Short mmCIF file of C-alpha atoms in Angstrom, two decimals:
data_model
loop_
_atom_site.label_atom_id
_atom_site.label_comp_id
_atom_site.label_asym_id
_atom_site.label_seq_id
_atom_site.Cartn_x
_atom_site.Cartn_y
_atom_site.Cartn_z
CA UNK A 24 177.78 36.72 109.61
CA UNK A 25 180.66 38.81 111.33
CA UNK A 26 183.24 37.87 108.65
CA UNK A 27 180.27 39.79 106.22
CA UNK A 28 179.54 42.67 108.09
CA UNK A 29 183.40 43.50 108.32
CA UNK A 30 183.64 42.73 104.44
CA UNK A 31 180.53 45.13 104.05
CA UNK A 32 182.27 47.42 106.76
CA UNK A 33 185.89 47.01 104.54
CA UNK A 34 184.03 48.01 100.98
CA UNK A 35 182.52 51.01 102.92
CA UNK A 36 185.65 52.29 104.34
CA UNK A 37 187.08 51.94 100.49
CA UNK A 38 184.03 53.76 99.17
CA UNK A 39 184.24 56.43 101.27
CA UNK A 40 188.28 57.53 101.12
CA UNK A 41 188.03 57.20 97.34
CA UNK A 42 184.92 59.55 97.43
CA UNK A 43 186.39 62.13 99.86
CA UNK A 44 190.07 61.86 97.54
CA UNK A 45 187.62 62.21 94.81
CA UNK A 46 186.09 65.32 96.27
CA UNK A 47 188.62 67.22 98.12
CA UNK A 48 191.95 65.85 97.75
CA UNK A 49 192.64 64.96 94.27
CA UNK A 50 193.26 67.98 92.36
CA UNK A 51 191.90 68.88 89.06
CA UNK A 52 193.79 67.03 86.47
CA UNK A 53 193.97 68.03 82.78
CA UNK A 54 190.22 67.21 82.71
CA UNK A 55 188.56 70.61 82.81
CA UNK A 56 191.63 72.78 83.58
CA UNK A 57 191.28 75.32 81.09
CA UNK A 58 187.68 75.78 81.29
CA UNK A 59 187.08 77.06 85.49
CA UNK A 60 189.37 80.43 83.74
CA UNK A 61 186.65 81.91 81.63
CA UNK A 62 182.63 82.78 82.17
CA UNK A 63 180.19 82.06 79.89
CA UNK A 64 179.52 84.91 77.53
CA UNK A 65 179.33 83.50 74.26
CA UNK A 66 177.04 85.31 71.85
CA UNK A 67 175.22 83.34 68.77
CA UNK A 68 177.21 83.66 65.71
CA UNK A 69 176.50 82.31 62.21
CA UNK A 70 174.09 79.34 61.58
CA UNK A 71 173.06 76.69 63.87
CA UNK A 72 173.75 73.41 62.51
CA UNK A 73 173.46 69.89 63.85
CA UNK A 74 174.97 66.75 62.05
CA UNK A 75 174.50 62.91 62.85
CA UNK A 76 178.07 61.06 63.93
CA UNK A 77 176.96 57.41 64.09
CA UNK A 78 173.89 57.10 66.61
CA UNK A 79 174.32 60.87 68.16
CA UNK A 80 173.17 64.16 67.22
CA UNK A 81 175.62 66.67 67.51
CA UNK A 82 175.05 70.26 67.58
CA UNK A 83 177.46 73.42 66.90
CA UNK A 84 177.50 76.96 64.78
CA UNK A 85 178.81 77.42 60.87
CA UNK A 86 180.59 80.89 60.56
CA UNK A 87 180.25 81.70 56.93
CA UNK A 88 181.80 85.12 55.20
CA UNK A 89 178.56 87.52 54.21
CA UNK A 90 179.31 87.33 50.87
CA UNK A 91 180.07 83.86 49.27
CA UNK A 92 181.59 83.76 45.71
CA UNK A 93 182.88 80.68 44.50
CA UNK A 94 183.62 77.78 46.96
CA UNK A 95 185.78 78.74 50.01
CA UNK A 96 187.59 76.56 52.60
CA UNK A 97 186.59 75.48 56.08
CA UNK A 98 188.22 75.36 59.70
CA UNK A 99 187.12 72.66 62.10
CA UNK A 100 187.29 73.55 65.60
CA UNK A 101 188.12 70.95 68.12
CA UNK A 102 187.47 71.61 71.92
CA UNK A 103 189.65 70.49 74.39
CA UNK A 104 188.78 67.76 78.05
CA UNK A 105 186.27 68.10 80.45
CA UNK A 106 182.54 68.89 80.75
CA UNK A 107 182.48 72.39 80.31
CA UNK A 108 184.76 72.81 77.21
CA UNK A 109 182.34 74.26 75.00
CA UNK A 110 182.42 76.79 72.08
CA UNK A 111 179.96 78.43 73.92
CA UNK A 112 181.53 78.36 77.56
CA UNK A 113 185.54 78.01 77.91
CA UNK A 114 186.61 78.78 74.68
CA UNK A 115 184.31 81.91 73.48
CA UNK A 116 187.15 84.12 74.38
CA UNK A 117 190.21 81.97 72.72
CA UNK A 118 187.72 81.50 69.83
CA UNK A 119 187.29 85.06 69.15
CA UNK A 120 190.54 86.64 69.77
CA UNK A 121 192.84 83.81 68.02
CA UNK A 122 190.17 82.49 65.22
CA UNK A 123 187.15 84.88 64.12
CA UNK A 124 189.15 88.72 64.76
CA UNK A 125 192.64 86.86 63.68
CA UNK A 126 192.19 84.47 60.20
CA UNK A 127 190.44 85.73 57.33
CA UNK A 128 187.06 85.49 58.05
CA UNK A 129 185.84 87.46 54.76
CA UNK A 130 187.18 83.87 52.88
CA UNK A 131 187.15 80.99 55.10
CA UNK A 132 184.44 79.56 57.39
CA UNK A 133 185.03 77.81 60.78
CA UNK A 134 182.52 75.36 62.18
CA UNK A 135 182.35 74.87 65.90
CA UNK A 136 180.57 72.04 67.66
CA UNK A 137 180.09 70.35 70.75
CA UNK A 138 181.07 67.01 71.45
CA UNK A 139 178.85 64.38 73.03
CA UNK A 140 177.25 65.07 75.90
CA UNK A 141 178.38 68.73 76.18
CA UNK A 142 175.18 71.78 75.53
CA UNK A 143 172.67 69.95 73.02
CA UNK A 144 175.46 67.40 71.63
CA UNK A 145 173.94 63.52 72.03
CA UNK A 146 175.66 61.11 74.21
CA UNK A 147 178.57 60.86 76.97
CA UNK A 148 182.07 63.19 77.05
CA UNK A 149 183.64 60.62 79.33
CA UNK A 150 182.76 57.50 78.03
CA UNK A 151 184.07 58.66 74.80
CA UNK A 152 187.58 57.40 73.03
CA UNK A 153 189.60 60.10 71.08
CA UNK A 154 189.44 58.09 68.06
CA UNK A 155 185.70 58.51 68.30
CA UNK A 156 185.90 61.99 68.99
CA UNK A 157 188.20 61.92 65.80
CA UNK A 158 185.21 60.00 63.96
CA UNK A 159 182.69 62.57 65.39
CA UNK A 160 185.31 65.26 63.76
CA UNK A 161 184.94 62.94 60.41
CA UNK A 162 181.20 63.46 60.59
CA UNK A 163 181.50 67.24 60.97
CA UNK A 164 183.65 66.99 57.54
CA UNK A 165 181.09 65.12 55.78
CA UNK A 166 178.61 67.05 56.56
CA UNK A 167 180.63 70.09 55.39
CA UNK A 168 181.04 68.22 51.99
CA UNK A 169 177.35 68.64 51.39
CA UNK A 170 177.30 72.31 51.31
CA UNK A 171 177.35 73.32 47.49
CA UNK A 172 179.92 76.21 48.77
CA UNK A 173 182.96 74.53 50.72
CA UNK A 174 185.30 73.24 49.14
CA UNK A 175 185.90 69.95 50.22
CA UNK A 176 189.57 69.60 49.11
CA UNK A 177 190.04 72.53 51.84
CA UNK A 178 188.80 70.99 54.88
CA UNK A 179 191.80 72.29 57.73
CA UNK A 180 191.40 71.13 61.67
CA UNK A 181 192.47 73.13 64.15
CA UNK A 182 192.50 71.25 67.58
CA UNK A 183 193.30 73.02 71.28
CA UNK A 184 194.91 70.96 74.19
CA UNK A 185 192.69 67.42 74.02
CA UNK A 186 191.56 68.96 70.58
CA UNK A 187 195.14 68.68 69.76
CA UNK A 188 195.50 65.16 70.46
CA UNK A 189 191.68 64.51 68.34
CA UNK A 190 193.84 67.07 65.01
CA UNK A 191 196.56 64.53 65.18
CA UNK A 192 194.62 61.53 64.94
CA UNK A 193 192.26 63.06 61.95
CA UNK A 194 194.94 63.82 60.04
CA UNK A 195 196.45 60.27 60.28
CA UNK A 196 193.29 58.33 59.60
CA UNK A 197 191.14 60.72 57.30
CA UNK A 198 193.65 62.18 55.17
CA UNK A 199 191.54 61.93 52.02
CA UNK A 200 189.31 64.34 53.95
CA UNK A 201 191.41 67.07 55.80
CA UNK A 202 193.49 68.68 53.72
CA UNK A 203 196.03 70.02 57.03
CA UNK A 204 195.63 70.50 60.67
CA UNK A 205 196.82 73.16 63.46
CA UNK A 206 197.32 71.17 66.86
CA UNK A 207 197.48 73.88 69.48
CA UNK A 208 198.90 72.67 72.93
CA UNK A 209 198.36 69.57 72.12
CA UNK A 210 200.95 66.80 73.34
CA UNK A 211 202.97 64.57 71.31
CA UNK A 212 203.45 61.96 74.58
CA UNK A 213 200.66 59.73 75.71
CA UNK A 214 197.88 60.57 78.36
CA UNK A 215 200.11 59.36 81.53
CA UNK A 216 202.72 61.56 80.67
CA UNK A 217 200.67 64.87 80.38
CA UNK A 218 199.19 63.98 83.49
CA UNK A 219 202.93 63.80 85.21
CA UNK A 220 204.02 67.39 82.94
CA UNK A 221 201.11 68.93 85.18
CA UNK A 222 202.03 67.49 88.52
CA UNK A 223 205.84 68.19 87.80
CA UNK A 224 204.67 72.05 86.81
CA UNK A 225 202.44 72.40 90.02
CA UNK A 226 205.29 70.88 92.36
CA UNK A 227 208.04 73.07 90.83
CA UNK A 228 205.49 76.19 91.31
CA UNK A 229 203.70 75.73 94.74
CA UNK A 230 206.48 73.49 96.50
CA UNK A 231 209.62 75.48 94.96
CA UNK A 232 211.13 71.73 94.01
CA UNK A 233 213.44 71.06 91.51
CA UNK A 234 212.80 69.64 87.79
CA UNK A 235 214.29 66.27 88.86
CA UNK A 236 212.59 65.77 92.09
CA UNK A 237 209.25 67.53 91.54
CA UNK A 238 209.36 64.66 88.27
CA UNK A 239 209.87 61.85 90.35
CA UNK A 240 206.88 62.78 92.72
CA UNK A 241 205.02 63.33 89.87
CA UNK A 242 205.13 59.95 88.61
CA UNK A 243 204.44 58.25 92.06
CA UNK A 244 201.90 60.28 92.66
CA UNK A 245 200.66 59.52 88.83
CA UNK A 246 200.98 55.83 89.36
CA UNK A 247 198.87 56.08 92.58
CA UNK A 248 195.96 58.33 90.75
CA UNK A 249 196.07 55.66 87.55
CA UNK A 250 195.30 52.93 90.36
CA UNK A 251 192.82 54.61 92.30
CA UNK A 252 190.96 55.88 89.16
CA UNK A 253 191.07 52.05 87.88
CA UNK A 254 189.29 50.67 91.15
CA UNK A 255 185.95 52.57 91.36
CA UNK A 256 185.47 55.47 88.60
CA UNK A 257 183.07 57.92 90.72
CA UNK A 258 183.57 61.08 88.90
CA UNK A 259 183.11 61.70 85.54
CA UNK A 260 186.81 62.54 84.74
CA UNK A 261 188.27 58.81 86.62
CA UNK A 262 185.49 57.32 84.02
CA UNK A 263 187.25 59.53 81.04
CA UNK A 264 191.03 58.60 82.58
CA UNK A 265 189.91 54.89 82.28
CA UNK A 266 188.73 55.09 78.73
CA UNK A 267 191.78 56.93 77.51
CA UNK A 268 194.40 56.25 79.66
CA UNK A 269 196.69 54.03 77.21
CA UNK A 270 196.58 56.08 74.67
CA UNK A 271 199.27 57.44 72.54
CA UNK A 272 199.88 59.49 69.60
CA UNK A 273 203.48 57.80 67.78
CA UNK A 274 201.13 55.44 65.73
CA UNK A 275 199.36 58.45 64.18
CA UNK A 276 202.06 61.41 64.47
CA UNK A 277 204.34 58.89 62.23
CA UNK A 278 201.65 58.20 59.71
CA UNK A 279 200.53 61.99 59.19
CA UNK A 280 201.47 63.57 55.60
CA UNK A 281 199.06 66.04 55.26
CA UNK A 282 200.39 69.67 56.28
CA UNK A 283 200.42 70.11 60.49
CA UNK A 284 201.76 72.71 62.33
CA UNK A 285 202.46 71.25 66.07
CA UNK A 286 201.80 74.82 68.04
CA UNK A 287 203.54 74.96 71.55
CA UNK A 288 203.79 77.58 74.38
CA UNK A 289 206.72 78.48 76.08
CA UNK A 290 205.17 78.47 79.57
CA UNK A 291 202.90 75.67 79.41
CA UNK A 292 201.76 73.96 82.88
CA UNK A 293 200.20 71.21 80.94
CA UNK A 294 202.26 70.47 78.07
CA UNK A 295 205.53 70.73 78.07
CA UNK A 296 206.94 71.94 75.16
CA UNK A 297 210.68 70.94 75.86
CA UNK A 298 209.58 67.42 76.83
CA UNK A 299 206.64 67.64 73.41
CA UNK A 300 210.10 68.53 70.85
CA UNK A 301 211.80 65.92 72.39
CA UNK A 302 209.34 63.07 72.19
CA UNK A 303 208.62 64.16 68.42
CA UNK A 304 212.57 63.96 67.61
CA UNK A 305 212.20 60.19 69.16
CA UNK A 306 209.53 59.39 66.68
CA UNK A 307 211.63 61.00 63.98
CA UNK A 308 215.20 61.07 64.61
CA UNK A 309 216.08 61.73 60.92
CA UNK A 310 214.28 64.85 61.29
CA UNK A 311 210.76 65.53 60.67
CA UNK A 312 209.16 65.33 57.23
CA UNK A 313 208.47 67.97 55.20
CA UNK A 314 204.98 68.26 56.37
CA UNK A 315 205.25 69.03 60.03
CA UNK A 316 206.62 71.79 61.59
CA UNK A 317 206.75 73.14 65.43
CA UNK A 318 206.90 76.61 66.91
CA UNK A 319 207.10 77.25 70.54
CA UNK A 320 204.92 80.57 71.56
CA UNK A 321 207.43 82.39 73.81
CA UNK A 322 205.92 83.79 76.74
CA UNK A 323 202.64 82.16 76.38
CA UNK A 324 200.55 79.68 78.90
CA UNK A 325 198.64 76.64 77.91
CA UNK A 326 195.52 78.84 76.95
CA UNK A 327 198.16 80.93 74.52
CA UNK A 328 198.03 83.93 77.09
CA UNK A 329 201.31 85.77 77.79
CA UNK A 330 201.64 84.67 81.28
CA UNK A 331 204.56 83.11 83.63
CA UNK A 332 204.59 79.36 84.39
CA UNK A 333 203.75 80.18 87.78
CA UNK A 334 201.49 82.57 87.37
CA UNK A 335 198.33 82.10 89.25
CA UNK A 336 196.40 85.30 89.06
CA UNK A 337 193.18 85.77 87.45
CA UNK A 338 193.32 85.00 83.92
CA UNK A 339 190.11 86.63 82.15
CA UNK A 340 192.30 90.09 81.19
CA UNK A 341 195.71 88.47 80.02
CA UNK A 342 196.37 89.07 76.31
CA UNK A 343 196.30 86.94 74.13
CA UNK A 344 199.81 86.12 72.78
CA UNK A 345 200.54 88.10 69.26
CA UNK A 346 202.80 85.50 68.24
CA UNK A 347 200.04 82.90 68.37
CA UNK A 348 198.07 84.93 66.13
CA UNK A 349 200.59 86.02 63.72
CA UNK A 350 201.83 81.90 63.60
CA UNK A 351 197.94 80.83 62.90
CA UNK A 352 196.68 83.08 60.65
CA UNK A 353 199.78 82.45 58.64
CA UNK A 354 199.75 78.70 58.40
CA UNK A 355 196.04 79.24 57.26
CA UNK A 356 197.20 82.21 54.17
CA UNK A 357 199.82 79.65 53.42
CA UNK A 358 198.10 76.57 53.45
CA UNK A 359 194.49 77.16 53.14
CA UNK A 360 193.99 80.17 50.32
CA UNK A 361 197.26 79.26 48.28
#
């Protein structure tokens, strides 16, 4: 009986240390970062729509020119990590300033949605794998084909951050159904290496340390935070880290031959975009096929907002980087309404 209380006693300390690093120590990882900058604000635009991916409903909004003539192309929008990254929520802002006031609205549409779990979407966020947020992505598609006006040899993807990562692996495994992608922030390493970019960043900023050694503490404290996460998932984002944590992108990034324009920033927390070029050149160290190309943002954060790397004011009246804009709505003149 004693040897059972102290095992009870032992599981209880466990429990409790995991929930308070849960809680109050751990910091916010890549799960949900973007979204605690912006307020909800989001005004209804367009048509409500909801499609069926598999067993869940999902919901979003179609964004349609007011005058149709002929059969026009289509952007897919693809959100980012965390519970709050909505179309509605984190990303109204982004949305509107580098999408609807930026591309050509008057001859495109864009269709935004929400994945599972997230404002009337079906289903679980964390539970869910990026390849089926990719199929979820696939569903929006086909239900885009059904529309007598899209044109469903024009079907682009533009993915931000996580959305990146979901762009890439669309392109690679659906490329009779998206005709090119934009992956914005998005990395080209695998989910334990974005994780140390954004420990490395914060130690560099808050502790003043130096690229090597604010690395090498990054990965320790990575390793310890992929072991923790692994013993007892008790928040929503552990649960995520578990399902996705061996990803990585090589397998698709080398099998992508549809049109993709890999969009970094300059002073990205998140994603690195020195340590993103170099990890591409490793997959490709002929040089990259015709399809892909890169452009670093100078200047610009992870949300594409001209700020420092360090910078850690508020973020709601930082411009929007004009670079960024010029760079999208280019690749979609160029590649969408040739």
């Amino acid at each position: 009986m004693r040897t059972f209380r102290k095992t009870l006693l032992s599981i209880f300390i466990v429990i409790a240390i995991l929930t308070v690093y849960a809680h109050f120590i751990h910091p916010i990882l890549f799960f949900g970062k973007i979204e605690s900058q912006y307020a909800s604000g989001y005004k209804s635009k367009g048509e409500p729509i909801t499609f069926k991916s598999g067993e869940y409903t999902l919901s979003g909004q179609l964004i349609t020119p007011q005058h149709i003539s002929g059969k026009i192309p289509v952007i897919i929008f693809c959100v980012g990590s965390g519970s709050q990254s909505s179309y509605t929520n984190s990303y109204y802002r982004f949305l509107d300033s580098l999408l609807e006031q930026n591309l050509p609205t008057d001859s495109i549409a864009i269709l935004y949605f929400d994945k599972r779990g997230v404002g009337k979407s079906d289903g679980k966020w964390y539970n869910t794998s990026f390849e089926q947020r990719a199929e979820d992505v696939k569903a929006a598609a086909d239900y885009l084909k059904s529309l007598p006006y899209i044109d469903s040899s024009r079907i682009a993807i533009i993915g931000h951050s996580q959305g990146g990562w979901i762009t890439q692996i669309c392109l690679a495994k659906y490329p009779e159904t998206f005709s090119g992608g934009v992956s914005m922030a998005g990395p080209t390493f695998n989910v334990k290496e974005q994780i140390i970019n954004d420990y490395t960043s914060m130690l560099m900023c808050k502790e003043k340390l130096g690229p090597e050694k604010a690395r090498e503490r990054a990965r320790n404290r990575v390793n310890l935070e992929y072991f923790i996460t692994s013993l007892l998932p008790l928040k929503e984002d552990w649960w995520q880290l578990n399902v996705i944590r061996s990803f990585e992108p090589a397998q698709y990034l080398s099998n992508i031959k549809k049109p993709l324009l890999l969009m970094f920033a300059e002073n990205d927390a998140l994603v690195s975009p020195q340590n993103s070029i170099a990890t591409l050149n490793s997959y490709f160290p002929d040089g990259y096929p015709a399809n892909i190309q890169t452009k670093t943002i100078g200047g610009a954060n992870h949300s594409f907002k001209m700020a420092e790397l360090c910078y850690d004011g508020p973020n709601r009246n930082r411009p929007y980087s004009e670079e960024a804009k010029k760079e999208l709505a280019g690749w979609v003149r160029t590649f969408l309404l040739k």
